[in-house]
XYZ file of C-alpha atoms in Angstrom:
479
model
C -95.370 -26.250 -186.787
C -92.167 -25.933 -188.352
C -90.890 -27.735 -191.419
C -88.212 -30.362 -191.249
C -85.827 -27.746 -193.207
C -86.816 -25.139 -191.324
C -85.960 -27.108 -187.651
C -82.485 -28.742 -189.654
C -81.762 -24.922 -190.212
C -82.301 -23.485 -186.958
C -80.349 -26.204 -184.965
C -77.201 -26.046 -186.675
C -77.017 -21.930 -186.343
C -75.917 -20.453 -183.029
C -77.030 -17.869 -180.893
C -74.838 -14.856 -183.558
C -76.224 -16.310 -186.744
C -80.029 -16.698 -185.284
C -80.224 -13.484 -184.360
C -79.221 -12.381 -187.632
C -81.963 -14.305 -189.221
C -84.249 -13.241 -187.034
C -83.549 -9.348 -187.553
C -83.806 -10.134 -191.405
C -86.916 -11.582 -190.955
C -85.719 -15.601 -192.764
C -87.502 -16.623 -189.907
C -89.458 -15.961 -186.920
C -88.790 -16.341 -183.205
C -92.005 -18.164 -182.893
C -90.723 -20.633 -185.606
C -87.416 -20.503 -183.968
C -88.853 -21.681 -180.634
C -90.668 -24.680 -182.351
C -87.838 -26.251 -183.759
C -85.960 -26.376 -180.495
C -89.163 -27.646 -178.700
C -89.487 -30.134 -180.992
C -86.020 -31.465 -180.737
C -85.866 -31.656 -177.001
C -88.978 -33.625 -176.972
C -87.321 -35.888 -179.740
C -83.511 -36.110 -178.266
C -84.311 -36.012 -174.213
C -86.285 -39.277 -173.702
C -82.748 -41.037 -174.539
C -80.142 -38.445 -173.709
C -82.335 -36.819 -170.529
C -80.524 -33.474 -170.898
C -83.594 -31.744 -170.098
C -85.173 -31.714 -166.270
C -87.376 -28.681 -166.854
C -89.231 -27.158 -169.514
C -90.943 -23.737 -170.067
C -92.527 -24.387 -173.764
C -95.638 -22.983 -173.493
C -94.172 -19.660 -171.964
C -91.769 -19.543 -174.064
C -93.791 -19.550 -176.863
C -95.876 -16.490 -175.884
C -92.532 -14.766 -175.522
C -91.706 -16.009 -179.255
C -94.712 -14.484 -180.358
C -94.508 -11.184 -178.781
C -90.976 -11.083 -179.718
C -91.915 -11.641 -183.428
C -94.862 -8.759 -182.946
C -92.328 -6.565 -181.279
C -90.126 -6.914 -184.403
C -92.914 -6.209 -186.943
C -93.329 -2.747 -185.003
C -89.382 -2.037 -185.160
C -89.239 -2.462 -181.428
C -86.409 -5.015 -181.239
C -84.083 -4.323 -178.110
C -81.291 -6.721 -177.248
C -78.312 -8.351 -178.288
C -80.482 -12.035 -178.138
C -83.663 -10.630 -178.760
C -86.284 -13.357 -179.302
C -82.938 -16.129 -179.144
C -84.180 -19.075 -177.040
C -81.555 -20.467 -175.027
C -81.068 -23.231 -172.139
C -79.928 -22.523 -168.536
C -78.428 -25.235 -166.067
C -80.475 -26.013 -163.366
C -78.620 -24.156 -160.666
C -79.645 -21.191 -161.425
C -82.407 -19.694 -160.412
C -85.498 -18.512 -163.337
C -88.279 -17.108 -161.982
C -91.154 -19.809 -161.646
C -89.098 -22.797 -162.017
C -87.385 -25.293 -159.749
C -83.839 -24.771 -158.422
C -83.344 -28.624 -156.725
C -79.685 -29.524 -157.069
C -80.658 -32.577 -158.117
C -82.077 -33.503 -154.504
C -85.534 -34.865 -154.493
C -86.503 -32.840 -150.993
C -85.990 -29.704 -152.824
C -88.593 -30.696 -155.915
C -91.429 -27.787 -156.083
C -89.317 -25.230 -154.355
C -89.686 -22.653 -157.129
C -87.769 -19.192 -157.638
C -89.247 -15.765 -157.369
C -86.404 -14.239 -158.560
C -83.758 -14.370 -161.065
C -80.134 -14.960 -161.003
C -78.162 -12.256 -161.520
C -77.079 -13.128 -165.220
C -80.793 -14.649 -165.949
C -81.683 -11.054 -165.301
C -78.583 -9.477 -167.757
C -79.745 -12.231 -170.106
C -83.393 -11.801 -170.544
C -83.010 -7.696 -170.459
C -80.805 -8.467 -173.781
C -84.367 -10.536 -175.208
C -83.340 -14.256 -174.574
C -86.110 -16.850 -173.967
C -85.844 -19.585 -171.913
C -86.758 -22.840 -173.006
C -85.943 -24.894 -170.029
C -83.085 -26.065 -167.552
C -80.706 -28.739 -167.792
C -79.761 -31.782 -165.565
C -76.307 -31.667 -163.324
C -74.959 -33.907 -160.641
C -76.319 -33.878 -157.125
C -75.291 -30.371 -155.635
C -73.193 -29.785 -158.814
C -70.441 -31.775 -156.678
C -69.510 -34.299 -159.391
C -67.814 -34.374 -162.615
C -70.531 -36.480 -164.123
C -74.076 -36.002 -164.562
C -76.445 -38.141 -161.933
C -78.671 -37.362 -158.822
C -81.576 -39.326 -157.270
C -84.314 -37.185 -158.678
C -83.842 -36.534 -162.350
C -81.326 -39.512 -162.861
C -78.673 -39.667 -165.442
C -77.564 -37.932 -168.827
C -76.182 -40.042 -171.514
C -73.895 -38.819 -174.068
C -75.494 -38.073 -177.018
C -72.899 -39.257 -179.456
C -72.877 -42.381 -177.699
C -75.270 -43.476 -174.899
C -73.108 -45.299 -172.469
C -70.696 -42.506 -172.211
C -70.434 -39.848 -169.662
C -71.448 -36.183 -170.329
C -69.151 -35.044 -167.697
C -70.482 -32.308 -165.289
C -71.570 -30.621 -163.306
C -72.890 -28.649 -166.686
C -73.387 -31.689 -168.459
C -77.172 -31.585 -169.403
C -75.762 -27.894 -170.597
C -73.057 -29.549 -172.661
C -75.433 -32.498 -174.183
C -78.231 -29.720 -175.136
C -75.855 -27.437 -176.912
C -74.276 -30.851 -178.319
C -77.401 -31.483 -179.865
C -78.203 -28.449 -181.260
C -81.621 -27.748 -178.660
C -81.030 -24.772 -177.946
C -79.118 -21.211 -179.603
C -76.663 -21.778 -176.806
C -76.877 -21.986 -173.059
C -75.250 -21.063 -169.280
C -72.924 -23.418 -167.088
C -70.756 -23.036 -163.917
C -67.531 -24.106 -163.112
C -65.369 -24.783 -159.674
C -63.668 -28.106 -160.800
C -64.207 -28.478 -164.791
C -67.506 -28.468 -164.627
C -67.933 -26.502 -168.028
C -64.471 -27.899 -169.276
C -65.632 -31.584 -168.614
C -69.146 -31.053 -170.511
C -67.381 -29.046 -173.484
C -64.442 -31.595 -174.368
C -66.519 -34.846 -173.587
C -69.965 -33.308 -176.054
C -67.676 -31.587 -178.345
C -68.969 -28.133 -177.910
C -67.389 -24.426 -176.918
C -67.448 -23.279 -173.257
C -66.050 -20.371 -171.361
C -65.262 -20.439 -167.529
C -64.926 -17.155 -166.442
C -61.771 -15.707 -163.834
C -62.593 -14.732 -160.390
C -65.336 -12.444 -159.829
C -65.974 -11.878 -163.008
C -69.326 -12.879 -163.320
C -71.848 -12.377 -160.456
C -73.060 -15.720 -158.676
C -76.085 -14.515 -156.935
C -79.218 -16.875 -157.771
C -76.551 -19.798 -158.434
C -77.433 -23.156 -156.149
C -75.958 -23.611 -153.943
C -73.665 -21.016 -152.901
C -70.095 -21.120 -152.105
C -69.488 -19.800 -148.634
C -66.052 -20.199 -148.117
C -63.832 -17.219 -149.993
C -61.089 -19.970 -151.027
C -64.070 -21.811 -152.957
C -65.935 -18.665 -154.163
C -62.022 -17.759 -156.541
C -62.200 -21.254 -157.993
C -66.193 -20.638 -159.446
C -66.422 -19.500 -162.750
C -70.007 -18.802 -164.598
C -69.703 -18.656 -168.717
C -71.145 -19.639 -171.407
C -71.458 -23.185 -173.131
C -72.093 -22.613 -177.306
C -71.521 -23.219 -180.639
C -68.819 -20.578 -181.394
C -66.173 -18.654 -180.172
C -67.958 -16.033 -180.810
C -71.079 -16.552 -179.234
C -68.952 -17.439 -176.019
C -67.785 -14.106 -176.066
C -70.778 -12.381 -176.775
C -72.887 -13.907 -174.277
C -69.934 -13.356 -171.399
C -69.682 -9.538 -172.555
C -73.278 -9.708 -171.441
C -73.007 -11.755 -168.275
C -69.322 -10.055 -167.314
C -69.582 -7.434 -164.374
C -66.673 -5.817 -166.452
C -66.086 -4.903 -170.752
C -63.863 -6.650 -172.611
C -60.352 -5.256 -172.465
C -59.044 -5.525 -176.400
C -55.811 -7.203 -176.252
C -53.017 -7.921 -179.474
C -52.550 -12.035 -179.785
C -49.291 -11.415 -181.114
C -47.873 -9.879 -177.912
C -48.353 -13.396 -176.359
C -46.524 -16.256 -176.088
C -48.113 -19.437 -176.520
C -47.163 -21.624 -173.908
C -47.563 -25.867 -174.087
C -46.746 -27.596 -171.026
C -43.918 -30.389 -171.442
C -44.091 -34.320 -171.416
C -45.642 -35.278 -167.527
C -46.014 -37.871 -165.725
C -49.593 -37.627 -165.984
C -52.193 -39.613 -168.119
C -52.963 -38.802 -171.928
C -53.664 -40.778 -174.540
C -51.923 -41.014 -177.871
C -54.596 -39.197 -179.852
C -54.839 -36.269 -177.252
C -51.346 -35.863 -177.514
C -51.420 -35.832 -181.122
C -53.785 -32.890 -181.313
C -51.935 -30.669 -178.344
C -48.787 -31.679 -181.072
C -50.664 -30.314 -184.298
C -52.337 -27.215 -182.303
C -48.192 -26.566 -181.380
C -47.268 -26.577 -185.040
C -50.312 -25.010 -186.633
C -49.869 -22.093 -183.999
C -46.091 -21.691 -184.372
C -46.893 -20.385 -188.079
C -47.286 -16.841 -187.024
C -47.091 -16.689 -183.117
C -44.197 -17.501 -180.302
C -44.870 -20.738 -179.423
C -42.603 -21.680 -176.171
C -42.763 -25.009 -173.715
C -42.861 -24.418 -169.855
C -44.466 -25.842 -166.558
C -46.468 -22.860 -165.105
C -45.777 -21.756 -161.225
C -47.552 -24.130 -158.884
C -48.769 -26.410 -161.474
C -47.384 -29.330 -159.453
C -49.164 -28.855 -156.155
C -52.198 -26.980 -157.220
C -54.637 -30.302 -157.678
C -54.023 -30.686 -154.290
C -54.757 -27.667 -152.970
C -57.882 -28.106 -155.352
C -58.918 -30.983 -153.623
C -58.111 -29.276 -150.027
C -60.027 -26.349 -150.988
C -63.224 -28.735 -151.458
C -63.245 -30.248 -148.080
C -62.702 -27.023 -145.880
C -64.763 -27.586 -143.137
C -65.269 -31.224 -144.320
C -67.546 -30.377 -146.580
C -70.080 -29.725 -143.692
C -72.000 -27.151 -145.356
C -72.919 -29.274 -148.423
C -73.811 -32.214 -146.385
C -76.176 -30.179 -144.801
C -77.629 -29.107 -147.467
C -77.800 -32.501 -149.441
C -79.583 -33.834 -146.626
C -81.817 -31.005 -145.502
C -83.815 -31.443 -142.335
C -82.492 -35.033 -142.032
C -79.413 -35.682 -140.251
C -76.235 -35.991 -142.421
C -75.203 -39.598 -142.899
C -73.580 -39.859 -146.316
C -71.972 -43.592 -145.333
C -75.119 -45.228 -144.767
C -76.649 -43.354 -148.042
C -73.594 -44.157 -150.068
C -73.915 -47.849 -148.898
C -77.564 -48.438 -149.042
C -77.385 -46.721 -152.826
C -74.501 -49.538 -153.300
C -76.989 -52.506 -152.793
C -79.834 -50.603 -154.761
C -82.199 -48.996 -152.368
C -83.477 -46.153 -153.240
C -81.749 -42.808 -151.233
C -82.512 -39.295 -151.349
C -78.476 -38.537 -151.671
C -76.497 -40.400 -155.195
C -73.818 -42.331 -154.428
C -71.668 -39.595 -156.864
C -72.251 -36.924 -153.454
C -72.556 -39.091 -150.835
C -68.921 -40.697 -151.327
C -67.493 -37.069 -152.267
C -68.701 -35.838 -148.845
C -67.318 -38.564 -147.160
C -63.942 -38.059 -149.025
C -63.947 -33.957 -148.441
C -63.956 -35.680 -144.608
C -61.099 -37.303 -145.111
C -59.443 -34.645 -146.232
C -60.843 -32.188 -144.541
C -57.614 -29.506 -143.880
C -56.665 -27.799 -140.531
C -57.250 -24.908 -139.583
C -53.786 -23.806 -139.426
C -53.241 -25.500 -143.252
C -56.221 -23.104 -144.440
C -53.832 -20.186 -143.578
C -51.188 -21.839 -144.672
C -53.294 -22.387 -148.278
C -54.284 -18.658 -148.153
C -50.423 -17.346 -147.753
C -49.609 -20.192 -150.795
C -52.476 -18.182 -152.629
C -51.754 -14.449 -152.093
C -48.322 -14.983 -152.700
C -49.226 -17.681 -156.094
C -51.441 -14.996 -157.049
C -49.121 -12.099 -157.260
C -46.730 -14.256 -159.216
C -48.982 -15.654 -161.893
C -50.558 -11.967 -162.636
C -46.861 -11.487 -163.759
C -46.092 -14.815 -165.514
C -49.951 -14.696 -167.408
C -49.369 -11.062 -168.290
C -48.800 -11.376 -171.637
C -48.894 -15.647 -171.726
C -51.561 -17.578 -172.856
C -51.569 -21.498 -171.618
C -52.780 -24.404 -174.017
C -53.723 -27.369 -171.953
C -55.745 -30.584 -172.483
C -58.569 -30.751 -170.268
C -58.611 -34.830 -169.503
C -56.367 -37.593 -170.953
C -58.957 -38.901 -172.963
C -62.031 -38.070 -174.821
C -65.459 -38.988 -173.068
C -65.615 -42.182 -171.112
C -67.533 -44.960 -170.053
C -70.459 -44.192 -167.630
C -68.675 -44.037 -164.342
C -65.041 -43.690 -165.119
C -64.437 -39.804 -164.228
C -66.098 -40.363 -161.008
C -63.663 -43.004 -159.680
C -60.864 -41.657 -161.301
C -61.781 -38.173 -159.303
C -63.186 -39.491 -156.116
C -61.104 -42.151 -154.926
C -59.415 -42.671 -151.359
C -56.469 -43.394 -152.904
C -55.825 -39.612 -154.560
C -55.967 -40.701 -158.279
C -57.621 -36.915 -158.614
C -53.818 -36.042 -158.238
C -52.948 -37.688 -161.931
C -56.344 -36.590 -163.310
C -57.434 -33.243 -162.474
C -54.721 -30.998 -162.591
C -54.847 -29.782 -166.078
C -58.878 -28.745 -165.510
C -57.896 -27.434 -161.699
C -55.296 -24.736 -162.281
C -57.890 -22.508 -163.685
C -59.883 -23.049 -160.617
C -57.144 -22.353 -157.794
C -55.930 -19.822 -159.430
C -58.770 -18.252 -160.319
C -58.324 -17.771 -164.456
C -60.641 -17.450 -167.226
C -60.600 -20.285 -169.255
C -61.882 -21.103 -172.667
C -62.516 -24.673 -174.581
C -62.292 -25.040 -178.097
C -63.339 -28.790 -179.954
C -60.180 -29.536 -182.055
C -60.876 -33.080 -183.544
C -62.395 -36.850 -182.526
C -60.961 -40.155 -181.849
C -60.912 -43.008 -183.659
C -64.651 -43.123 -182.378
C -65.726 -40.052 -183.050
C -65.865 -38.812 -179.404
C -64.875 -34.823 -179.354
C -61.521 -34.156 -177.723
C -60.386 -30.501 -176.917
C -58.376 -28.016 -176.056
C -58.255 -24.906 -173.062
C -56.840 -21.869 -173.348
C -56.013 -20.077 -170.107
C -54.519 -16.727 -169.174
C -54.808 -14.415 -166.442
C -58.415 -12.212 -165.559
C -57.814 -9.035 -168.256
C -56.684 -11.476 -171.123
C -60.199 -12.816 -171.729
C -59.790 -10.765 -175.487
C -56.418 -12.908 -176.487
C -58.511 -15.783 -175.372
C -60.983 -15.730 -177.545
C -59.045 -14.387 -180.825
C -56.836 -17.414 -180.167
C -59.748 -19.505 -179.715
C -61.301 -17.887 -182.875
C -57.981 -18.572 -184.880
C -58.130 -22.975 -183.487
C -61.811 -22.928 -184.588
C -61.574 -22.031 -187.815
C -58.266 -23.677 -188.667
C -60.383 -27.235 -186.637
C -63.900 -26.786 -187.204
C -64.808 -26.428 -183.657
C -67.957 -27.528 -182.825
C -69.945 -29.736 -184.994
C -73.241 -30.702 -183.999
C -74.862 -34.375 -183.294
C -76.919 -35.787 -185.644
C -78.741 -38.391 -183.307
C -78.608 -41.640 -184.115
C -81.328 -42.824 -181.493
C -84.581 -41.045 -182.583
């Protein structure tokens, strides 16, 4: 078992600085392993970050990664580094569910794509963390594993879809871990737990063995697949592993640094005073400018449209499996507390993609508004880097995201559109932790640019870290 200074000292390192002290032999995979088990079965009976575990496998691979060592046979950039994966993606011999409780004991036999890249570089896998229902919500709930509480403060959300991802890493239980993104779903999970995560541009990063699959080639742009971590630096090491292409090295002073103006779009005072002291610290030594990017203005709604081609009929089919699709009478009987196989979180965002479910001759039209909002942005991004909030506030109340996102009445249009530019557009996107509010809840930054820029990205990101501390992990006040 490990020591209480040897389990402090492993969960404040990340993924870079364990390796290290692994390959200089401070301490021992095996040892390494421990501490992280330990925590998780400390942290997850309150936070419930966790839905499956691999401990006593992981273990073994600890231990043959330590004997490996001893005979100089160390291969990989995360060699005997135990890290977390969200529950979407598929690990060989564990449970890919979604969240929905007819897909429990349907285990992999294969590995997604990047579980693969990751585990040929040495990572371990300790377990795999909770999302929302489908991934299809912005906070973290489904009817089989239930919810996960913010670990800085239990009655707040986590965000999602990667927001068992963004508690673990908050907590320090794990080196560092793996999260998706189509609608902020690593953004969300970063700003509201305080940590680093790094949505990757269109096709970038291979989604085969992620659950469930985007059909539709208007949804498949707006997924990104990055890392969620500790550092800037382990974000970019991990996604030069995952990445189907190498970094391209870019020169942060041939960008400009671009703030968007006063909108008419909810942020709080404190958000707005960070965005204001990220402006000035950054105008020191780089070309700080104010604009409104092309398409800003209409792009949540095509985000929204994007979400209910077809109605959504594909993911109602698969929420409900062999049952037929009725996500009213779910959503209502979950209102009055029976117990459904479908959370309320899905079953009213299926009903909603209904509603605005586009024609077929507006998917066209959204594909010409594309090609053509493409080809404009590659110029305008080319040597531009965009600093954005991601919400107007740091993490709220239980519950708040999800009816500020998934009401009838199109409040996603005041609250999204900051997080779903990236996604429509299709751009890497990376969140640094640049202070707390005057409750200590994390607030944050992005930083987006065009697919080739993902080098100015992080040296910017790099540059806001060290000037704000980035991450800083929880020290639980519940165990």
């Amino acid at each position: 078992m490990t020591t209480i200074q040897e389990t402090t000292y492993v969960l404040d390192m990340d993924a870079t600085q364990l390796k290290a002290a692994l390959d200089s032999g401070r301490i021992t995979s095996k040892q390494a392993a421990e501490a992280y088990i330990e925590h998780c079965r400390a942290t997850n009976p309150a936070v419930n970050f966790l839905v499956e575990e691999r401990f006593s496998l992981a273990l073994q691979e600890a231990d043959q990664a330590d004997q490996l060592r001893k005979e100089g046979n160390a291969q990989g950039k995360l060699f005997g580094v135990p890290i977390s994966m969200k529950e979407s993606f598929d690990v060989e011999g564990m449970q890919t569910t979604g969240g929905l409780p007819y897909r429990k004991g349907l285990i992999s036999q294969t590995d997604a794509e990047i579980v693969s890249k990751l585990k040929a570089e040495g990572a371990i896998i300790i377990g795999k963390t909770n999302t929302p229902a489908l991934c299809f919500c912005q906070e973290t709930d489904n009817a089989l594993y239930g919810r996960t509480n913010n670990p800085r403060d239990l009655s707040r959300t986590v965000g999602g879809s990667s927001g068992g991802e963004g508690a673990a890493i908050a907590l320090g239980a794990a080196a560092a871990g793996i999260g998706s993104d189509i609608g902020g779903s690593i953004r969300f999970p970063s700003h509201f737990n305080g940590v680093v995560g790094f949505k990757s541009g269109d096709g970038q990063v291979s989604s085969r063995g992620s659950y469930p699959a985007e059909e539709h080639s208007l949804q498949q742009r707006m997924l990104g697949i990055g890392p969620i971590t500790k550092s800037v630096q382990d974000a970019k090491s991990i996604y030069e592993i995952i990445a189907n292409e190498p970094l391209e090295e870019k020169r942060l002073e041939d960008f400009a640094i671009t703030f968007m103006p006063k909108m008419n779009l909810p942020l709080s005072t404190q958000t707005e005073g960070f965005l204001q002291a990220v402006r000035d610290f950054l105008s020191e030594g780089l070309l700080v400018v104010n604009d409104i990017p092309p398409h800003f203005n209409k792009t949540a709604v095509l985000w929204q449209e994007i979400m209910s081609i077809d109605g959504a009929n594909g993911a109602a089919s698969e929420a409900f499996g062999n049952r037929s699709a009725q996500p009213l009478r779910e959503f209502l009987l979950d209102k009055v507390g029976k117990q459904t196989e479908v959370h309320r979180y899905l079953s009213w965002a299926l009903i909603g993609a209904s509603l605005f479910k586009p024609s077929d001759e507006r998917v066209k039209g959204i594909n010409a508004i594309i090609e053509k909002g493409d080809a404009l942005l590659g110029r305008y991004l080319d040597k531009r880097i965009l600093v954005l909030p991601v919400y107007h506030s740091a993490a709220p109340a239980h519950g708040t995201v999800y009816k500020e996102l998934f009401s009838i009445r199109k409040t996603y249009t005041r609250y999204i559109p900051y997080v779903a530019y990236a996604n429509v557009w299709g751009l890497p996107a990376l969140t640094i932790p640049v202070g707390a509010d005057r409750e200590g809840m994390p607030i944050a930054v992005q930083l987006v640019s065009k697919v080739g820029n993902e080098d100015a990205l992080f040296k910017l990101g790099e540059r806001l870290e060290k000037e704000y501390k980035g991450y800083q992990r929880v020290i639980p006040s519940f165990t």
